XYZ file of C-alpha atoms in Angstrom:
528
model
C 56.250 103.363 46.844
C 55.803 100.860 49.699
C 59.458 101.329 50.400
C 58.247 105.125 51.151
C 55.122 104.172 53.261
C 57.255 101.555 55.006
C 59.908 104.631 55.774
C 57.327 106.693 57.082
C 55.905 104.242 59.085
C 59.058 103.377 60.687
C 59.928 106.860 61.252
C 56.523 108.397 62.381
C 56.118 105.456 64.928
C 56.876 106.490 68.428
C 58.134 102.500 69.367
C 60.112 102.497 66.497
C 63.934 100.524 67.244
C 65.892 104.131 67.341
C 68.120 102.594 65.065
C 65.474 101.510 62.215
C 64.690 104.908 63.242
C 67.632 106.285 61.582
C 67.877 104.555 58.749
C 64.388 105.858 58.079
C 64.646 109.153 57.954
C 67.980 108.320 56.025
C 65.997 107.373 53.727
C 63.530 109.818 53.084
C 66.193 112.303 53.153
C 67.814 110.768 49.821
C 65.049 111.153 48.126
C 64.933 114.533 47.921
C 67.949 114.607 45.355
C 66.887 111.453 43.504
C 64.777 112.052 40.642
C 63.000 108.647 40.955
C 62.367 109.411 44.094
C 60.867 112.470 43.995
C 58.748 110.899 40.821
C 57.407 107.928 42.659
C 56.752 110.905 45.985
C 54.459 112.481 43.990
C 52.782 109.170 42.607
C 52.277 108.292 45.768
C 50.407 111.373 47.040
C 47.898 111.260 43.934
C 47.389 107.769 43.596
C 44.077 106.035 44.591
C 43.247 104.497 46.847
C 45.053 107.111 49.421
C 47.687 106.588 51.289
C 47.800 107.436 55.162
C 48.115 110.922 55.674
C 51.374 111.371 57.059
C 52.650 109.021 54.042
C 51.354 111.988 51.836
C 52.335 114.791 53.653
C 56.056 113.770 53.686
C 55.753 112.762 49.859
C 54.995 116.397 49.239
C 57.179 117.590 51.285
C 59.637 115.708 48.998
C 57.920 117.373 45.273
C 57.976 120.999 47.283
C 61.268 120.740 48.347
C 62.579 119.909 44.636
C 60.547 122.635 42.647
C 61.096 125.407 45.382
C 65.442 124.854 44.958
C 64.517 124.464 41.199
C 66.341 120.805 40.618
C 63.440 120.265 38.403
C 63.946 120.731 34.184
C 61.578 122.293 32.581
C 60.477 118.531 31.186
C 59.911 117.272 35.175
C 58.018 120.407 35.676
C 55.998 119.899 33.037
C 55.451 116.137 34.159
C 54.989 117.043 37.550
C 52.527 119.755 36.350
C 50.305 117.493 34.764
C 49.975 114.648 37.245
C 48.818 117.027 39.640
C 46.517 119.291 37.634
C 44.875 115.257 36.687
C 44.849 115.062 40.480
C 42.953 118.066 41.298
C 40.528 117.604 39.051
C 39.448 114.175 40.411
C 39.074 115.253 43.491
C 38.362 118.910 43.055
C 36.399 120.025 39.974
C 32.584 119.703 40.516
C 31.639 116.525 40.140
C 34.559 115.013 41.356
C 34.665 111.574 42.691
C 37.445 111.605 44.929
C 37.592 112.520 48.614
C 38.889 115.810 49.439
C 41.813 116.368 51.213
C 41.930 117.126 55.063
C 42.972 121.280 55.719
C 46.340 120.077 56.440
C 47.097 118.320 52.992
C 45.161 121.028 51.457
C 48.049 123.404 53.113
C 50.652 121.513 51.768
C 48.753 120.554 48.023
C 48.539 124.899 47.915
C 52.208 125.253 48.596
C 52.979 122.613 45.767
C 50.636 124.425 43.029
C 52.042 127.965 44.240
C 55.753 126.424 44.243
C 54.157 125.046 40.009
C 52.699 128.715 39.052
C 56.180 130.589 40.529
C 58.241 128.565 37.850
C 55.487 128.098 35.154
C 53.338 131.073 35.053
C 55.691 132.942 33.112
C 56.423 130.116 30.953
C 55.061 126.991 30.407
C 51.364 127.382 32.523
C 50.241 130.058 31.481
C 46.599 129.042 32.011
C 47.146 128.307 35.367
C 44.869 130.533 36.817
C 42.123 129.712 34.700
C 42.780 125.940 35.502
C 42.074 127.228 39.131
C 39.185 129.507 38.274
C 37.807 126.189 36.481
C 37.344 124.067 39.920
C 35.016 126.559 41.580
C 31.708 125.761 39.388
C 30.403 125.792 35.516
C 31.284 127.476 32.954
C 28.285 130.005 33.306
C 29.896 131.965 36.181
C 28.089 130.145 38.763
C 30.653 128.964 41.672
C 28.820 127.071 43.348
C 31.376 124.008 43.759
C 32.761 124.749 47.253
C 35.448 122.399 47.532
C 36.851 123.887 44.525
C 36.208 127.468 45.605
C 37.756 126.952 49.041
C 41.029 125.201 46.886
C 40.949 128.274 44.411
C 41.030 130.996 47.285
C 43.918 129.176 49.217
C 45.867 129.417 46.244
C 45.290 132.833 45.717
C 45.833 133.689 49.182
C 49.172 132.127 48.727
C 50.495 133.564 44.867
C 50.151 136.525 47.254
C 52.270 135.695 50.345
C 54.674 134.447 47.746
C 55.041 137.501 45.792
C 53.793 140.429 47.420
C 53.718 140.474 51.016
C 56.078 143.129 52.121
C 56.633 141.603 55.712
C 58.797 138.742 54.225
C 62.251 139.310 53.221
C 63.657 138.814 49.849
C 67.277 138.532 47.574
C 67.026 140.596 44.620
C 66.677 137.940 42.118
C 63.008 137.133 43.910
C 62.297 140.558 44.128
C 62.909 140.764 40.154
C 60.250 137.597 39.844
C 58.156 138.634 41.704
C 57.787 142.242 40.117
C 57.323 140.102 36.780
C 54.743 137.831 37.984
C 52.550 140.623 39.533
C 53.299 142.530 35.833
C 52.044 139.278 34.315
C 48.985 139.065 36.514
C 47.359 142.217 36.059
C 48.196 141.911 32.046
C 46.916 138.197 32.041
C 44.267 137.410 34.503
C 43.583 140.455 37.721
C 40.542 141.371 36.005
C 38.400 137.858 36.048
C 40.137 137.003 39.527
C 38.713 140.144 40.760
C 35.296 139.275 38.879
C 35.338 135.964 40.666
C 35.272 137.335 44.156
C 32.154 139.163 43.219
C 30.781 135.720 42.072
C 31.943 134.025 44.973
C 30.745 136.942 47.219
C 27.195 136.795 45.501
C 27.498 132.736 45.210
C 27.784 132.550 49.073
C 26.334 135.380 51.100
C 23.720 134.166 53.474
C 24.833 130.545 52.823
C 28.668 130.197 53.642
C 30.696 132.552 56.425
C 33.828 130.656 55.961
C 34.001 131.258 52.264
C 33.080 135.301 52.476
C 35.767 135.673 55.188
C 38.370 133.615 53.185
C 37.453 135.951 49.781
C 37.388 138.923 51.921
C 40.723 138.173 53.357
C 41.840 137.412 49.862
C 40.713 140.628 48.276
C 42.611 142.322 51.408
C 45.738 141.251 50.309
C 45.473 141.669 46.889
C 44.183 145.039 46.517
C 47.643 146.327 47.522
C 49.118 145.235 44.222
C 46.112 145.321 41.464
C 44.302 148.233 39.935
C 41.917 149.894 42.710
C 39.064 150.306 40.311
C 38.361 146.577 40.237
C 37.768 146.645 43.705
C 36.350 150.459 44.553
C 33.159 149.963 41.852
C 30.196 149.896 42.217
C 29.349 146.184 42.155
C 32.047 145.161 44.481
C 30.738 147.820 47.307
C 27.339 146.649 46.748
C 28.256 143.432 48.085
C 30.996 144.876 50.847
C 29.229 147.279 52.701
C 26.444 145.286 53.336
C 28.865 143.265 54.944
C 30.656 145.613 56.957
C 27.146 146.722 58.460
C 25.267 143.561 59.217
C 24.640 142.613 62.912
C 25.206 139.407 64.346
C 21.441 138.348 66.007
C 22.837 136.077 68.667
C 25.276 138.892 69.480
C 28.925 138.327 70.052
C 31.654 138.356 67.595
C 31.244 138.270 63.433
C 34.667 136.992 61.647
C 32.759 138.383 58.179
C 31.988 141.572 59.299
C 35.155 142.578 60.879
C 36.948 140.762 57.873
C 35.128 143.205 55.548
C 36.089 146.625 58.150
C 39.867 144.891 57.655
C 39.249 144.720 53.494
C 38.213 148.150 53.642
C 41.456 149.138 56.209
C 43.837 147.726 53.088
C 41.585 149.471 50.504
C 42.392 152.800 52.346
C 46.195 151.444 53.217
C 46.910 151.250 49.003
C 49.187 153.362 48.113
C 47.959 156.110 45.715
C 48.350 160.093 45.017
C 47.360 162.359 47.690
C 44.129 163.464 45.373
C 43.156 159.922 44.736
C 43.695 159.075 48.222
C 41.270 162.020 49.697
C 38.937 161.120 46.372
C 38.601 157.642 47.639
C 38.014 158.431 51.293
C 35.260 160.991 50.102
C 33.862 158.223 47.903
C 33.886 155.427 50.321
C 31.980 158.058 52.974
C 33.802 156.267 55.608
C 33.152 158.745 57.982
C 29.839 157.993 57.622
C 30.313 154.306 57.761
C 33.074 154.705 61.035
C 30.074 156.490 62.825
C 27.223 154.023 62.221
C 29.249 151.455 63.107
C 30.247 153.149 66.391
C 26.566 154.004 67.332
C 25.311 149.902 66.686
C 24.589 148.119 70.148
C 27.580 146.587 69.783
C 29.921 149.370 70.286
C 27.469 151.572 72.244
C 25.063 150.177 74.173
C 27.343 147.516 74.975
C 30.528 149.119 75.877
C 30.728 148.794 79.372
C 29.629 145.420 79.576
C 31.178 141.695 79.382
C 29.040 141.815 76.149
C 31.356 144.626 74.149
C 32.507 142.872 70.749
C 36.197 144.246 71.041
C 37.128 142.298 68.237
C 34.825 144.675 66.026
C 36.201 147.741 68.343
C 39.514 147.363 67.399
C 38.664 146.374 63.562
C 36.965 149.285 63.531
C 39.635 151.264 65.344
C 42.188 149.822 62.720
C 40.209 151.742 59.903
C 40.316 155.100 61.738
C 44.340 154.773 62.439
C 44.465 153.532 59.084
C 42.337 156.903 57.675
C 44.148 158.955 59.657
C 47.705 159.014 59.000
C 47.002 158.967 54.998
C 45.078 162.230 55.880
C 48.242 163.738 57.738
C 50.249 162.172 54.754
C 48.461 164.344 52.564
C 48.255 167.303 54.987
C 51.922 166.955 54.947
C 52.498 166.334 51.287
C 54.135 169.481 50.029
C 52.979 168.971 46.331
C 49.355 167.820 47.306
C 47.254 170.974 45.655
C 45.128 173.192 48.104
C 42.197 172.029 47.078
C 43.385 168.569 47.983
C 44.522 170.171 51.718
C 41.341 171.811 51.877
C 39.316 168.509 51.708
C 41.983 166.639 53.580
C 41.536 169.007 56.721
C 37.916 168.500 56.515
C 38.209 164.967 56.789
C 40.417 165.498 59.550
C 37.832 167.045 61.427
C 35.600 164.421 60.995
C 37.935 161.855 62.226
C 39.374 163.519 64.693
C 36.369 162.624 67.212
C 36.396 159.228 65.888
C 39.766 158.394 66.495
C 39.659 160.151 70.277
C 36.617 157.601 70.866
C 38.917 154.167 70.221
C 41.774 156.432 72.038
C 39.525 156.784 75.049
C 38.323 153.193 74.785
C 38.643 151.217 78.077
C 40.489 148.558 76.389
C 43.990 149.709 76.565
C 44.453 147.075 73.035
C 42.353 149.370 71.037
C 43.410 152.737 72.452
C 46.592 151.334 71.745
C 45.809 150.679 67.419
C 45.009 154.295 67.115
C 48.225 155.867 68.863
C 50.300 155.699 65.755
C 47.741 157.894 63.859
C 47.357 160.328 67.134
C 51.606 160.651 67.012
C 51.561 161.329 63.540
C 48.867 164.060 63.981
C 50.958 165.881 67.014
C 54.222 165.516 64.877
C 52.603 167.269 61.909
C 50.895 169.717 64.113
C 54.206 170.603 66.133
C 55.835 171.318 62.269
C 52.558 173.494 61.323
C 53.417 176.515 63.637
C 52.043 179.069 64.108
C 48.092 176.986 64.317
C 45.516 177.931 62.427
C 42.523 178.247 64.775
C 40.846 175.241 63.490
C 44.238 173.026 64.297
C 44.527 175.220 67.471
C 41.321 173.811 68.587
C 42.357 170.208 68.528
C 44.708 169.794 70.609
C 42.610 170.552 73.886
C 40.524 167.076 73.404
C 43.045 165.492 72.236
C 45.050 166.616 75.677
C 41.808 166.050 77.760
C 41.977 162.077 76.458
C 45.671 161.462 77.130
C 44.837 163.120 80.408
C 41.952 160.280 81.068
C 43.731 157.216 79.726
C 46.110 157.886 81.939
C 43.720 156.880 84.890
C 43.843 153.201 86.249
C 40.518 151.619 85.198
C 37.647 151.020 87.124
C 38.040 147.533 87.532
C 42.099 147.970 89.068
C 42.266 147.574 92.418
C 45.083 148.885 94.791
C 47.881 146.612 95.705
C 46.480 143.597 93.966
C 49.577 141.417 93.692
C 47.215 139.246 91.318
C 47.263 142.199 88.847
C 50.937 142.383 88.107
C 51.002 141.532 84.372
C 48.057 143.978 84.086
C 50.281 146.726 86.120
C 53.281 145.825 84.027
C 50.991 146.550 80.873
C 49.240 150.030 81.982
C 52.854 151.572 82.817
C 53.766 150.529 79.435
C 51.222 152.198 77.952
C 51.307 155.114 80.502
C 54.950 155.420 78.811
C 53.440 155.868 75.232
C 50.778 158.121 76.191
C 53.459 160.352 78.307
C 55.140 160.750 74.825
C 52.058 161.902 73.275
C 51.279 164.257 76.226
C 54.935 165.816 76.103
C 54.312 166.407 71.951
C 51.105 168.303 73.074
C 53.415 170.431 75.009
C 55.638 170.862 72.201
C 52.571 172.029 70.393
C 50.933 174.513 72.582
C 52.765 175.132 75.916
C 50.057 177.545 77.319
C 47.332 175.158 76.907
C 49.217 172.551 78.315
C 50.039 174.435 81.550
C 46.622 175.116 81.959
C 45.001 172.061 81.596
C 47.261 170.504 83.453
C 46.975 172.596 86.674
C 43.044 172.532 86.863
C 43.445 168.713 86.708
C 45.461 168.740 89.328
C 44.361 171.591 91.436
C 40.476 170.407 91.193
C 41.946 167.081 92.305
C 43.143 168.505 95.459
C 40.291 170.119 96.187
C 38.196 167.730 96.002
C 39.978 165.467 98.118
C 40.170 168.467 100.835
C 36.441 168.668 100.551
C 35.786 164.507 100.225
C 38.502 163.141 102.311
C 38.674 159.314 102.432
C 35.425 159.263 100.211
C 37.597 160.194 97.109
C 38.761 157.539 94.463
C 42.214 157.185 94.728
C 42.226 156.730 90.809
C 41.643 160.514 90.708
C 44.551 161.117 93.467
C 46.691 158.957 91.635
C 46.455 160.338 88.318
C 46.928 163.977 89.562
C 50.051 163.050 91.494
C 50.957 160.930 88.224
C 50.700 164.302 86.537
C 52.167 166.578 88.715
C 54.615 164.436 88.611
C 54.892 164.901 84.650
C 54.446 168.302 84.846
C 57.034 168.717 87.104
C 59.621 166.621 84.800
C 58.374 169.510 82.113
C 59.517 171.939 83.834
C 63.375 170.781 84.110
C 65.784 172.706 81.976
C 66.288 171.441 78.666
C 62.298 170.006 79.025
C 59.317 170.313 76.298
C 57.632 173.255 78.251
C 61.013 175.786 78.160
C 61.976 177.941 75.503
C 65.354 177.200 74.353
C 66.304 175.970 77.378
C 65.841 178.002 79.655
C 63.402 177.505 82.416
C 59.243 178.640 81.930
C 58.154 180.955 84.648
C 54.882 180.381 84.321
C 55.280 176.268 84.663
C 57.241 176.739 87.584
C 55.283 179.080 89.362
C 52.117 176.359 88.449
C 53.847 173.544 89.952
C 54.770 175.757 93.206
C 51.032 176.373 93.274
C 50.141 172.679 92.954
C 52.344 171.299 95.346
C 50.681 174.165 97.717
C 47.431 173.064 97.054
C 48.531 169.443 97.486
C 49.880 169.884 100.994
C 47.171 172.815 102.118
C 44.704 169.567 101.716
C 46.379 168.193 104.752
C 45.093 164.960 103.911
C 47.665 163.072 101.298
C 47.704 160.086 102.413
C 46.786 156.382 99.824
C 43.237 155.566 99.689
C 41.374 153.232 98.501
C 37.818 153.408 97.723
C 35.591 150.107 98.550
């Protein structure tokens, strides 16, 4: 072992001889495929005293790096099992006399015991989980030992990234594990893990921020994968929704609250039937919820202050988009039962507003979250033709607030060479929001013509009536859109009929361009 520290020494040490150098990390490199090596790595991280923590970090480095390529037999697992379940509980279980670990090792010690329960859970540790459950506290379900509970999330939070997260890439042979484990799971142990959280929610609320947000984080992630009724009971929304509706006294942002809006984004995000789906939404009355949490001070009266919380804005706004597209899913499902469409379109209507609210937010970041949900809706309603009345009378606020985000801010200024990434940004976004404004034509060409011309013919006549008084945000975004509408009216464009050229668009555009040179007063402005 001292060789090891003296490696790591000689390695880590910036006036190191480049040479000794070498030879160092020569070193450390063979003893990755030396079985002594990777023995006496291991020794070294859970011996006591404790070695520096660099010496440790590159020891496990060493023990991950064997069990994750599987050069381990099952009779050095099982070895290497044991010597660090012994470690954990020194320095781990309550009453342990050992000093914890700094975050860092703790990183590394939760990739180890994941690496441990990916080749032993099926075979070998099958207890694991309880070992884990056993750090946070007694026996009597109180878990009240935090170093263990904070241990005993991160390894949760990790069996998931391992196995389930769909953003990582995997051969077929993991993807075959993994199924198994998760099979395994909910069979074996899902039920008291998910009984835990409400222990550790209860344990903690009021007393420990950190540990709610890490056990709402790690409910988030497992929900996707376990049975939704051990999350969407009673008990367990007695403790969430408190959360999700508390207010932060000293104002500013709350990591638990907008941690439980993001558990309940993944509740809605699980995949289920189209009736089970509405069911829940109805259940959950997150309508209700969106709506209270849109009239607290943080999202109203503070909105157009330096005080808005846009962290809980676009939390919030994640839910609707979230909400949103499942309800078009369903809308769209051609097996979903009426009834099921019936309910679906209701909620729909109760969204709608919602969603148009984070749309028209002045932070172009949240307006941005809820576009995907705002697409979807245009795409299903261009497919639902001919419009029921109640669709038919969407589409002019949802045109009206493409309209207005298309409008530079009030706090842009014209020609500010200082603003170029923020320039850069808005035209990117102006693109997006022109695709959702040419769908809208797709949708309902006559509303689209109209809209669009008293936009831009009362801008014109107001700046024939205001002159040089008029904001040139308002001149800019009717040339913007008679621009647009202009582009529209192009053969082969959204607002003609099998291509061939609308009458009526044309003859609009002739009368705005009229109206824009009868003003006899085009010319840039800038308001002061």
């Amino acid at each position: 072992m001292s060789q090891i520290e003296n490696a790591v020494q000689v390695a880590w040490n910036p006036t190191s001889d480049a040479q000794l150098k070498s030879q160092a990390f020569e070193f450390l490199n063979q003893l990755r495929a030396d079985p002594a090596g990777r023995q006496a790595c291991l020794t070294l991280f859970t011996r006591s005293p404790k070695a520096s923590e660099v010496s440790r970090v590159v020891s496990l480095d060493v023990v991950n790096n064997a069990i994750q390529t599987q050069q381990l037999d099952d009779q050095s697992l099982a070895w290497f099992k044991e010597n660090l379940q012994d470690y954990i509980r020194r320095t781990y279980a309550p009453g342990a006399a050992e000093p914890t670990d700094s975050p860092a090792l703790q990183n590394k010690l939760t990739q180890t015991l994941t690496f441990l329960f990916l080749s032993l859970y099926k075979q070998g540790w099958e207890s694991c989980i309880d070992d884990f459950l056993s750090l946070t506290g007694s026996q009597d379900g109180s878990r009240d030992n935090i170093v263990g509970v904070v241990l005993y999330l991160r390894i949760l939070s990790s069996i998931h990234d391992e196995i389930a997260d769909l953003m990582v890439s995997r051969t077929s042979n993991e993807t075959k594990r993994n199924v198994e484990l998760k099979d395994l799971l909910r069979a074996r142990d899902v039920p008291k893990v998910a009984a835990s959280w409400q222990q550790i929610l209860t344990q903690w609320q009021g007393r420990n921020d950190a540990i709610i947000e890490m056990t709402l984080k790690v409910i988030g992630k497992w929900v996707s994968w376990i049975d939704i009724s051990l999350i969407v009971n009673q008990d367990t929304l007695n403790l969430l929704f408190p959360l999700v509706g508390r207010t932060n006294p000293n104002g500013g942002e709350d990591k638990v609250r907008d941690a439980a809006i993001d558990t309940f984004t993944e509740i809605v995000a699980k995949k289920m039937k189209a009736s089970d789906k509405i069911a829940m939404i109805q259940f959950l009355n997150l309508g209700e919820v969106v709506s209270q949490l849109i009239a607290s001070p943080a999202l109203h009266e503070l909105r157009s202050t330096s005080n808005y919380d846009t962290d809980l804005a676009e939390a919030v706004a994640k839910l609707v988009n979230t909400v949103v597209v499942d309800i078009v899913k369903v809308l769209e499902d051609t097996q979903a039962a009426p009834d099921t469409k019936s309910q679906a379109e209701q909620l729909l209507q109760t969204f709608l507003p919602l969603l148009l609210r984070f749309f028209s937010d002045e932070y172009d970041e949240i307006c941005s979250t809820v576009i995907p949900s705002l697409t979807d809706l245009n795409t299903f309603l261009r497919k639902a033709q001919p419009l029921p009345p109640a669709y038919s009378a969407m589409l002019s606020p949802v045109l009206n607030a493409i309209i207005q985000k298309m409008r530079y801010d009030e706090t842009s200024s014209w020609g500010n060479e200082d603003e170029q990434t923020d320039e850069a940004e808005f035209q990117e976004l102006r693109k997006r929001l022109q695709n959702l404004q040419k769908s809208v034509a797709a949708i309902d060409q006559d509303l689209y013509v109209d809209i669009l011309s008293n936009v831009v013919g009362n801008t014109f006549q107001t700046l024939e009536q205001q002159g040089g008084q008029m904001d040139w945000r308002d001149l800019d975004l009717a040339l913007h859109e008679m621009y647009l509408f202009g582009e529209l009216t192009l053969v082969n464009s959204g607002v003609h009929a099998k291509s061939q050229p609308s009458t009526v668009a044309a003859e609009r555009l002739a009368v705005m361009m009229s109206k824009m040179v009868e003003s006899g007063k085009l010319r840039l402005l800038v308001t002061r």
